[in-house]
Amino acid sequence: MGSRIEADGVNFAVYSRHAIAIDLCLYDPSDPERETHRVRMFHGEADVWHVRVKGVAAGTLYGFRAHGAWLPENGLRFNARKLLLDPYAKAVVGIPDSRPEMLAEPNPNHPPGSMDNGTTALKSVVISDEFDWEGVPQPEIAWKDAVFYELHVKGFTQLHPELPESLRGTYAGLCQPVLLEYLKRLGVTSVQLLPVHQHLDDSFLLKKGLTNYWGYNTLAFLAPHSEYAAAKDPGDQVREFKSMVKAFHRAGIEVILDVVYNHTAEGDERGPSLMFRGLDNMGYYRHGFAGNQMFYTNITGCGNSVASNNPAALRLILDSLRYWVTEMHVDGFRFDLAVTVARDREHFHALSPFFNALQQDPILSRVKMIAEPWDLGREDSYQVGQFPAPWRELNGKYRDTCLLYTSPSPRDRG
């Protein structure tokens, strides 16, 4: 899946069960608004569309245009006027916001929705996985010895007086010797990075002059957030992220990612069409709120919920996790709203497709997995103590009790 570099070019593959045709669109890295080629993809087995393009190399920008029916009441939201990201994109370029031209509705009375957005849309980047890890081993800290430090890639370094301004707020800045030595002096064995997947700033925030600082609005499950990279060439954020991980490992510190697989930045039915919604809305999202496929099942509070019970979405989540472990060398994950990811069609249980797939996986079954064990489900949202071994969990009641008894009294606060 995604883009794979081969001897004479690049092979592209993307899933869609309900599309009637998909075009691959290639763009010039030196001029991201200029489309250079458009190729019709072949519909292969298991609803994977694919095409091999000769002469294409690492650094090429691309996107997809999916053709099909516009029947929201049936969960179909195809609009070929929208350029879509690759769900398996390893890097993304462009301005990560949901501008009006990203909206999906092909309604002549709604110009922003029917506007072609090829020039301004986010683009996927063809990435080479080559990187010299120099034989640096992963620390493999035992749970009983682990001391976690949660931090924000940008916030931890943005105002640091001992870092060059060009490195503040970046992956490269985070792994500078002065910071590694500081963490070591504290006894930290594992840094838990707040979300570093490519995420989106919502239009309603931008209108208020705000941004999504925390990053819990994921767009691309395999791509490191480009704005945290000091390097600005397409794809360089991947190499910079790997260099950061290597530096942490050389210092004996693990890297744990805070990941958001429960929902995406596309929001509810009024949100932008950036990737999943335009490629295969029914395959990637949970639907059927109030018995209508037009509406999303929103048990995350963020407008949509990823259909991790569906084979296509589940495969993407597992492939993403494996990629971060095998190619990016991270040591584990903390799952935001993990209950949503672990649900079958409706309910949470220890034999869900997600848990079964993880526990039999020879790679993922051996890394650290930490659950935020709740979501907004009506009947079974709070699942502390119910995640199967070897999962660890955040304990909300314990946390809230500690905060209650350690916070100053109202009089002291006054």
CSV table of C-alpha atoms in Angstrom, one decimal:
chain,number,residue,atom,x,y,z
A,1,MET,CA,0.0,0.0,0.0
A,2,GLY,CA,1.1,3.6,-0.5
A,3,SER,CA,4.0,4.5,-2.7
A,4,ARG,CA,6.9,2.0,-3.1
A,5,ILE,CA,10.1,2.9,-4.9
A,6,GLU,CA,11.2,0.2,-7.3
A,7,ALA,CA,14.1,-0.2,-9.8
A,8,ASP,CA,12.5,1.7,-12.6
A,9,GLY,CA,10.0,4.0,-10.9
A,10,VAL,CA,7.4,3.9,-8.2
A,11,ASN,CA,4.4,1.7,-7.6
A,12,PHE,CA,1.3,3.3,-6.1
A,13,ALA,CA,-1.5,1.4,-4.4
A,14,VAL,CA,-4.6,2.7,-2.5
A,15,TYR,CA,-7.8,1.0,-1.2
A,16,SER,CA,-11.3,1.8,-2.2
A,17,ARG,CA,-14.2,-0.6,-2.4
A,18,HIS,CA,-16.8,1.8,-3.6
A,19,ALA,CA,-15.0,4.0,-6.1
A,20,ILE,CA,-15.7,3.5,-9.8
A,21,ALA,CA,-12.3,5.0,-10.9
A,22,ILE,CA,-9.3,6.5,-9.3
A,23,ASP,CA,-6.7,8.8,-10.9
A,24,LEU,CA,-3.1,9.3,-9.6
A,25,CYS,CA,-2.0,12.9,-9.9
A,26,LEU,CA,1.7,13.8,-9.8
A,27,TYR,CA,3.1,17.2,-8.9
A,28,ASP,CA,6.4,19.0,-9.3
A,29,PRO,CA,8.3,19.2,-6.0
A,30,SER,CA,9.7,22.6,-7.0
A,31,ASP,CA,6.3,23.9,-7.8
A,32,PRO,CA,3.6,22.0,-5.7
A,33,GLU,CA,0.8,23.7,-7.6
A,34,ARG,CA,1.8,22.3,-11.0
A,35,GLU,CA,0.3,18.9,-11.9
A,36,THR,CA,2.8,17.1,-14.2
A,37,HIS,CA,0.9,13.8,-14.9
A,38,ARG,CA,-2.4,12.2,-14.4
A,39,VAL,CA,-2.8,8.4,-14.7
A,40,ARG,CA,-5.8,6.2,-14.4
A,41,MET,CA,-5.2,3.4,-11.8
A,42,PHE,CA,-6.1,-0.3,-12.2
A,43,HIS,CA,-8.7,-2.0,-10.0
A,44,GLY,CA,-7.0,-5.1,-8.5
A,45,GLU,CA,-7.9,-7.8,-6.0
A,46,ALA,CA,-9.2,-6.9,-2.6
A,47,ASP,CA,-10.3,-3.5,-3.9
A,48,VAL,CA,-6.7,-2.2,-4.1
A,49,TRP,CA,-6.2,0.2,-7.0
A,50,HIS,CA,-2.6,0.3,-8.3
A,51,VAL,CA,-0.3,1.7,-11.0
A,52,ARG,CA,3.4,1.7,-11.6
A,53,VAL,CA,4.9,4.9,-13.1
A,54,LYS,CA,8.4,4.8,-14.6
A,55,GLY,CA,10.8,7.6,-14.1
A,56,VAL,CA,9.4,8.7,-10.7
A,57,ALA,CA,11.7,9.0,-7.8
A,58,ALA,CA,11.8,10.0,-4.1
A,59,GLY,CA,10.6,13.5,-3.4
A,60,THR,CA,7.8,13.4,-6.0
A,61,LEU,CA,4.5,14.8,-4.8
A,62,TYR,CA,1.2,13.1,-5.5
A,63,GLY,CA,-2.5,12.7,-4.6
A,64,PHE,CA,-5.6,10.8,-5.7
A,65,ARG,CA,-8.9,11.8,-7.3
A,66,ALA,CA,-11.6,9.2,-6.6
A,67,HIS,CA,-14.6,9.0,-8.9
A,68,GLY,CA,-17.9,7.6,-7.7
A,69,ALA,CA,-21.5,8.4,-6.5
A,70,TRP,CA,-22.4,11.3,-4.3
A,71,LEU,CA,-25.1,9.7,-2.1
A,72,PRO,CA,-24.5,10.9,1.5
A,73,GLU,CA,-27.6,9.1,2.7
A,74,ASN,CA,-25.9,5.9,1.6
A,75,GLY,CA,-22.5,6.9,3.1
A,76,LEU,CA,-21.0,7.7,-0.4
A,77,ARG,CA,-19.2,11.0,-0.7
A,78,PHE,CA,-17.1,10.9,-3.9
A,79,ASN,CA,-16.0,14.1,-5.6
A,80,ALA,CA,-13.3,13.9,-8.2
A,81,ARG,CA,-12.7,17.7,-7.9
A,82,LYS,CA,-10.9,17.1,-4.6
A,83,LEU,CA,-7.3,15.9,-4.5
A,84,LEU,CA,-6.9,13.4,-1.7
A,85,LEU,CA,-4.0,12.4,0.4
A,86,ASP,CA,-2.7,8.8,0.4
A,87,PRO,CA,-3.7,7.1,3.7
A,88,TYR,CA,-0.2,5.6,3.6
A,89,ALA,CA,1.6,8.8,3.0
A,90,LYS,CA,5.0,8.9,4.8
A,91,ALA,CA,5.3,12.7,4.5
A,92,VAL,CA,2.9,15.5,3.7
A,93,VAL,CA,3.6,19.0,2.3
A,94,GLY,CA,1.3,22.0,2.2
A,95,ILE,CA,-0.6,24.1,4.7
A,96,PRO,CA,-2.3,21.8,7.2
A,97,ASP,CA,-5.7,23.5,7.6
A,98,SER,CA,-9.2,22.9,6.4
A,99,ARG,CA,-9.8,25.8,4.0
A,100,PRO,CA,-13.2,26.2,2.3
A,101,GLU,CA,-12.1,24.6,-1.0
A,102,MET,CA,-11.4,21.4,0.9
A,103,LEU,CA,-15.2,20.9,1.6
A,104,ALA,CA,-16.7,18.0,-0.2
A,105,GLU,CA,-20.2,19.0,-1.4
A,106,PRO,CA,-20.4,19.1,-5.2
A,107,ASN,CA,-23.3,21.5,-5.1
A,108,PRO,CA,-23.4,24.4,-7.7
A,109,ASN,CA,-25.1,26.6,-5.0
A,110,HIS,CA,-22.1,25.9,-2.7
A,111,PRO,CA,-19.1,27.2,-4.6
A,112,PRO,CA,-16.5,26.3,-2.0
A,113,GLY,CA,-17.6,22.6,-2.1
A,114,SER,CA,-17.5,22.3,-5.9
A,115,MET,CA,-14.2,24.1,-6.3
A,116,ASP,CA,-11.3,22.1,-7.7
A,117,ASN,CA,-8.6,22.2,-5.0
A,118,GLY,CA,-5.7,20.6,-6.8
A,119,THR,CA,-3.3,23.6,-6.6
A,120,THR,CA,-3.8,24.2,-2.9
A,121,ALA,CA,-4.5,20.7,-1.5
A,122,LEU,CA,-2.1,18.9,0.8
A,123,LYS,CA,0.2,16.5,-1.2
A,124,SER,CA,1.7,13.2,-0.3
A,125,VAL,CA,5.5,12.7,-0.8
A,126,VAL,CA,7.3,9.6,-2.2
A,127,ILE,CA,9.8,8.7,0.5
A,128,SER,CA,12.9,6.5,0.5
A,129,ASP,CA,13.3,4.5,3.6
A,130,GLU,CA,17.1,4.4,3.4
A,131,PHE,CA,18.7,5.6,6.7
A,132,ASP,CA,21.9,4.8,8.5
A,133,TRP,CA,21.0,3.8,12.1
A,134,GLU,CA,24.7,3.1,12.8
A,135,GLY,CA,23.9,0.0,14.7
A,136,VAL,CA,22.4,2.0,17.7
A,137,PRO,CA,20.3,-0.5,19.6
A,138,GLN,CA,16.9,0.2,21.1
A,139,PRO,CA,17.0,0.6,24.9
A,140,GLU,CA,14.3,-2.0,25.7
A,141,ILE,CA,13.7,-0.7,29.2
A,142,ALA,CA,11.8,-3.1,31.5
A,143,TRP,CA,8.4,-1.9,32.7
A,144,LYS,CA,9.6,-2.0,36.4
A,145,ASP,CA,12.5,0.3,35.6
A,146,ALA,CA,10.6,2.8,33.3
A,147,VAL,CA,10.3,6.5,34.2
A,148,PHE,CA,8.1,8.3,31.6
A,149,TYR,CA,8.3,12.0,30.8
A,150,GLU,CA,5.5,13.3,28.7
A,151,LEU,CA,6.5,16.3,26.5
A,152,HIS,CA,5.4,18.3,23.5
A,153,VAL,CA,8.0,18.4,20.7
A,154,LYS,CA,7.6,22.2,20.1
A,155,GLY,CA,6.7,23.3,23.6
A,156,PHE,CA,9.7,21.6,25.3
A,157,THR,CA,12.3,23.5,23.3
A,158,GLN,CA,10.6,26.6,21.8
A,159,LEU,CA,11.9,29.0,24.5
A,160,HIS,CA,15.1,27.1,25.5
A,161,PRO,CA,17.9,29.8,25.8
A,162,GLU,CA,20.7,27.3,25.0
A,163,LEU,CA,19.3,26.2,21.7
A,164,PRO,CA,19.8,28.0,18.4
A,165,GLU,CA,16.6,29.6,17.3
A,166,SER,CA,16.6,27.6,14.1
A,167,LEU,CA,16.3,24.3,16.2
A,168,ARG,CA,13.7,25.4,18.7
A,169,GLY,CA,10.4,23.6,18.5
A,170,THR,CA,11.8,20.9,16.2
A,171,TYR,CA,12.7,17.2,16.2
A,172,ALA,CA,16.4,18.2,15.7
A,173,GLY,CA,16.2,20.6,18.7
A,174,LEU,CA,14.6,18.0,21.0
A,175,CYS,CA,17.6,15.7,20.8
A,176,GLN,CA,20.4,18.2,21.4
A,177,PRO,CA,22.9,17.1,24.1
A,178,VAL,CA,21.9,19.8,26.6
A,179,LEU,CA,18.3,18.4,26.6
A,180,LEU,CA,19.4,14.7,26.6
A,181,GLU,CA,21.7,15.4,29.6
A,182,TYR,CA,18.8,17.2,31.4
A,183,LEU,CA,16.5,14.2,31.0
A,184,LYS,CA,19.1,11.8,32.1
A,185,ARG,CA,19.8,13.8,35.3
A,186,LEU,CA,16.1,13.6,36.1
A,187,GLY,CA,16.3,9.8,35.7
A,188,VAL,CA,14.0,9.7,32.7
A,189,THR,CA,14.1,6.4,30.7
A,190,SER,CA,11.3,7.0,28.2
A,191,VAL,CA,10.0,10.2,26.6
A,192,GLN,CA,6.3,10.1,25.6
A,193,LEU,CA,5.8,12.6,22.8
A,194,LEU,CA,2.5,14.2,22.4
A,195,PRO,CA,1.0,13.6,18.9
A,196,VAL,CA,3.6,13.8,16.2
A,197,HIS,CA,1.4,12.4,13.3
A,198,GLN,CA,0.7,15.0,10.7
A,199,HIS,CA,-2.3,16.9,12.1
A,200,LEU,CA,-4.7,19.6,11.0
A,201,ASP,CA,-5.7,23.0,12.2
A,202,ASP,CA,-9.5,23.3,12.1
A,203,SER,CA,-11.0,26.3,10.2
A,204,PHE,CA,-13.1,27.4,13.2
A,205,LEU,CA,-9.9,27.7,15.3
A,206,LEU,CA,-8.0,29.6,12.6
A,207,LYS,CA,-10.9,32.1,12.3
A,208,LYS,CA,-10.3,32.8,16.0
A,209,GLY,CA,-6.5,33.2,15.5
A,210,LEU,CA,-5.9,29.9,17.3
A,211,THR,CA,-4.2,26.6,16.3
A,212,ASN,CA,-4.5,23.0,17.5
A,213,TYR,CA,-1.4,23.1,19.7
A,214,TRP,CA,-1.7,19.7,21.2
A,215,GLY,CA,-2.1,17.8,17.9
A,216,TYR,CA,-4.9,15.5,18.7
A,217,ASN,CA,-6.4,16.0,15.2
A,218,THR,CA,-4.6,13.4,13.2
A,219,LEU,CA,-4.6,13.4,9.4
A,220,ALA,CA,-1.9,11.0,8.3
A,221,PHE,CA,-1.1,7.9,10.3
A,222,LEU,CA,2.4,7.3,8.9
A,223,ALA,CA,3.7,10.9,8.5
A,224,PRO,CA,5.6,12.9,11.1
A,225,HIS,CA,4.1,16.4,11.5
A,226,SER,CA,6.0,18.6,9.0
A,227,GLU,CA,5.9,21.8,11.1
A,228,TYR,CA,8.1,20.2,13.8
A,229,ALA,CA,11.0,19.7,11.4
A,230,ALA,CA,13.8,22.2,11.1
A,231,ALA,CA,14.5,20.9,7.6
A,232,LYS,CA,11.9,22.1,5.0
A,233,ASP,CA,12.6,20.1,1.9
A,234,PRO,CA,9.8,17.6,1.1
A,235,GLY,CA,10.4,14.4,3.0
A,236,ASP,CA,13.3,15.7,5.1
A,237,GLN,CA,11.0,15.6,8.2
A,238,VAL,CA,11.3,11.7,8.0
A,239,ARG,CA,15.1,11.7,8.2
A,240,GLU,CA,15.0,14.4,10.9
A,241,PHE,CA,12.6,12.3,13.0
A,242,LYS,CA,14.8,9.2,12.6
A,243,SER,CA,17.9,11.1,13.6
A,244,MET,CA,16.0,12.3,16.7
A,245,VAL,CA,15.1,8.7,17.7
A,246,LYS,CA,18.7,7.6,17.1
A,247,ALA,CA,20.0,10.3,19.4
A,248,PHE,CA,17.5,9.3,22.1
A,249,HIS,CA,18.5,5.7,21.8
A,250,ARG,CA,22.2,6.4,21.9
A,251,ALA,CA,21.5,8.2,25.2
A,252,GLY,CA,19.6,5.1,26.5
A,253,ILE,CA,16.2,6.8,26.3
A,254,GLU,CA,13.1,5.2,24.7
A,255,VAL,CA,10.7,7.1,22.5
A,256,ILE,CA,6.9,6.5,23.0
A,257,LEU,CA,4.4,8.0,20.7
A,258,ASP,CA,1.0,9.4,21.8
A,259,VAL,CA,-1.2,8.2,18.9
A,260,VAL,CA,-4.7,9.1,17.8
A,261,TYR,CA,-6.3,6.3,15.8
A,262,ASN,CA,-9.8,6.8,17.1
A,263,HIS,CA,-10.8,9.7,14.8
A,264,THR,CA,-9.4,11.9,12.1
A,265,ALA,CA,-9.2,15.6,11.2
A,266,GLU,CA,-12.0,15.3,8.6
A,267,GLY,CA,-14.5,15.8,11.4
A,268,ASP,CA,-18.3,15.3,10.9
A,269,GLU,CA,-20.3,15.4,7.7
A,270,ARG,CA,-19.7,19.1,7.5
A,271,GLY,CA,-15.9,18.8,7.5
A,272,PRO,CA,-13.3,18.8,4.8
A,273,SER,CA,-12.7,16.0,2.3
A,274,LEU,CA,-9.0,15.3,2.7
A,275,MET,CA,-8.4,11.6,2.5
A,276,PHE,CA,-10.7,8.9,4.0
A,277,ARG,CA,-14.0,10.6,3.3
A,278,GLY,CA,-13.2,10.9,-0.4
A,279,LEU,CA,-11.5,7.6,-1.0
A,280,ASP,CA,-13.9,5.2,0.8
A,281,ASN,CA,-16.1,6.9,3.4
A,282,MET,CA,-17.9,3.7,4.4
A,283,GLY,CA,-14.7,1.7,4.7
A,284,TYR,CA,-12.8,4.0,7.0
A,285,TYR,CA,-15.5,5.5,9.3
A,286,ARG,CA,-18.3,4.2,11.6
A,287,HIS,CA,-21.7,5.3,10.4
A,288,GLY,CA,-25.4,4.9,11.2
A,289,PHE,CA,-26.1,7.5,13.9
A,290,ALA,CA,-29.9,7.7,14.2
A,291,GLY,CA,-30.1,5.0,11.5
A,292,ASN,CA,-28.8,7.2,8.7
A,293,GLN,CA,-25.6,6.5,6.9
A,294,MET,CA,-25.2,10.2,6.2
A,295,PHE,CA,-24.2,10.8,9.8
A,296,TYR,CA,-21.1,9.5,11.6
A,297,THR,CA,-21.0,7.6,14.8
A,298,ASN,CA,-19.3,10.1,17.1
A,299,ILE,CA,-18.1,8.3,20.2
A,300,THR,CA,-14.9,10.4,20.3
A,301,GLY,CA,-16.4,13.9,20.6
A,302,CYS,CA,-14.5,14.9,17.5
A,303,GLY,CA,-17.1,14.4,14.8
A,304,ASN,CA,-16.2,10.9,13.6
A,305,SER,CA,-14.9,7.5,14.7
A,306,VAL,CA,-12.5,5.4,12.7
A,307,ALA,CA,-14.0,2.0,11.8
A,308,SER,CA,-11.2,-0.1,13.3
A,309,ASN,CA,-13.6,-3.1,13.1
A,310,ASN,CA,-13.4,-2.9,9.3
A,311,PRO,CA,-10.5,-4.8,7.6
A,312,ALA,CA,-9.3,-1.8,5.6
A,313,ALA,CA,-9.1,0.6,8.5
A,314,LEU,CA,-7.8,-2.1,10.9
A,315,ARG,CA,-5.0,-2.9,8.4
A,316,LEU,CA,-4.1,0.7,8.1
A,317,ILE,CA,-3.8,1.1,11.9
A,318,LEU,CA,-1.7,-2.0,12.2
A,319,ASP,CA,0.5,-1.1,9.2
A,320,SER,CA,1.0,2.3,10.7
A,321,LEU,CA,2.1,0.9,14.1
A,322,ARG,CA,4.5,-1.5,12.4
A,323,TYR,CA,6.0,1.3,10.3
A,324,TRP,CA,6.7,3.4,13.3
A,325,VAL,CA,8.4,0.4,15.0
A,326,THR,CA,10.3,-1.1,12.1
A,327,GLU,CA,11.2,2.0,10.1
A,328,MET,CA,11.2,4.8,12.7
A,329,HIS,CA,12.4,2.6,15.6
A,330,VAL,CA,10.0,3.9,18.2
A,331,ASP,CA,9.6,1.8,21.3
A,332,GLY,CA,5.9,1.9,22.1
A,333,PHE,CA,2.6,3.8,22.0
A,334,ARG,CA,0.1,5.6,24.2
A,335,PHE,CA,-3.4,5.3,22.6
A,336,ASP,CA,-5.7,8.3,22.8
A,337,LEU,CA,-9.3,7.1,23.5
A,338,ALA,CA,-8.2,3.5,23.1
A,339,VAL,CA,-11.7,2.1,23.8
A,340,THR,CA,-12.9,3.4,20.5
A,341,VAL,CA,-10.1,1.6,18.6
A,342,ALA,CA,-10.7,-1.6,20.5
A,343,ARG,CA,-14.4,-1.8,19.7
A,344,ASP,CA,-16.0,-4.3,17.3
A,345,ARG,CA,-19.0,-3.1,15.5
A,346,GLU,CA,-20.4,-1.5,18.6
A,347,HIS,CA,-18.9,-2.9,21.8
A,348,PHE,CA,-15.6,-3.1,23.6
A,349,HIS,CA,-14.2,-6.5,24.6
A,350,ALA,CA,-10.9,-8.2,25.0
A,351,LEU,CA,-11.5,-10.4,21.9
A,352,SER,CA,-12.1,-7.5,19.5
A,353,PRO,CA,-10.5,-7.6,16.0
A,354,PHE,CA,-7.9,-5.0,17.2
A,355,PHE,CA,-6.8,-6.9,20.3
A,356,ASN,CA,-6.6,-10.2,18.4
A,357,ALA,CA,-4.6,-8.7,15.6
A,358,LEU,CA,-2.1,-7.1,18.0
A,359,GLN,CA,-1.6,-10.1,20.3
A,360,GLN,CA,-0.7,-12.4,17.4
A,361,ASP,CA,1.6,-9.9,15.7
A,362,PRO,CA,5.3,-10.9,16.2
A,363,ILE,CA,6.4,-7.2,16.2
A,364,LEU,CA,3.6,-5.3,17.9
A,365,SER,CA,3.1,-7.8,20.6
A,366,ARG,CA,6.5,-7.0,22.0
A,367,VAL,CA,6.4,-3.2,22.2
A,368,LYS,CA,5.0,-1.0,25.0
A,369,MET,CA,1.2,-0.4,24.7
A,370,ILE,CA,-0.5,2.1,27.0
A,371,ALA,CA,-4.3,2.7,26.9
A,372,GLU,CA,-6.3,5.8,27.7
A,373,PRO,CA,-9.1,3.3,28.6
A,374,TRP,CA,-12.2,5.3,27.9
A,375,ASP,CA,-14.2,7.1,25.2
A,376,LEU,CA,-17.7,8.6,24.9
A,377,GLY,CA,-19.7,5.4,24.4
A,378,ARG,CA,-23.1,5.4,26.1
A,379,GLU,CA,-22.9,2.1,28.0
A,380,ASP,CA,-19.3,0.9,28.1
A,381,SER,CA,-17.1,3.9,27.8
A,382,TYR,CA,-15.0,3.5,31.0
A,383,GLN,CA,-12.8,0.4,30.8
A,384,VAL,CA,-10.0,0.8,33.3
A,385,GLY,CA,-8.7,-2.6,34.3
A,386,GLN,CA,-10.3,-4.4,31.3
A,387,PHE,CA,-7.4,-4.2,28.7
A,388,PRO,CA,-5.7,-7.5,28.2
A,389,ALA,CA,-2.1,-8.2,29.2
A,390,PRO,CA,0.5,-6.9,28.3
A,391,TRP,CA,-1.3,-3.6,28.0
A,392,ARG,CA,-0.8,-0.9,30.6
A,393,GLU,CA,-3.5,1.7,31.3
A,394,LEU,CA,-4.0,5.3,32.5
A,395,ASN,CA,-6.2,5.3,35.6
A,396,GLY,CA,-8.5,8.3,35.5
A,397,LYS,CA,-10.0,7.8,39.0
A,398,TYR,CA,-6.5,7.4,40.6
A,399,ARG,CA,-5.3,10.5,38.7
A,400,ASP,CA,-8.3,12.6,39.7
A,401,THR,CA,-8.0,11.5,43.4
A,402,CYS,CA,-4.4,12.5,43.4
A,403,LEU,CA,-5.2,15.9,42.0
A,404,LEU,CA,-8.1,16.4,44.5
A,405,TYR,CA,-5.8,15.8,47.5
A,406,THR,CA,-2.8,17.6,46.2
A,407,SER,CA,-4.5,20.8,44.8
A,408,PRO,CA,-4.5,23.9,46.9
A,409,SER,CA,-7.8,24.8,48.6
A,410,PRO,CA,-10.0,27.5,47.0
A,411,ARG,CA,-8.8,29.9,49.8
A,412,ASP,CA,-5.1,29.1,49.0
A,413,ARG,CA,-5.8,29.6,45.3
A,414,GLY,CA,-7.3,33.0,46.0
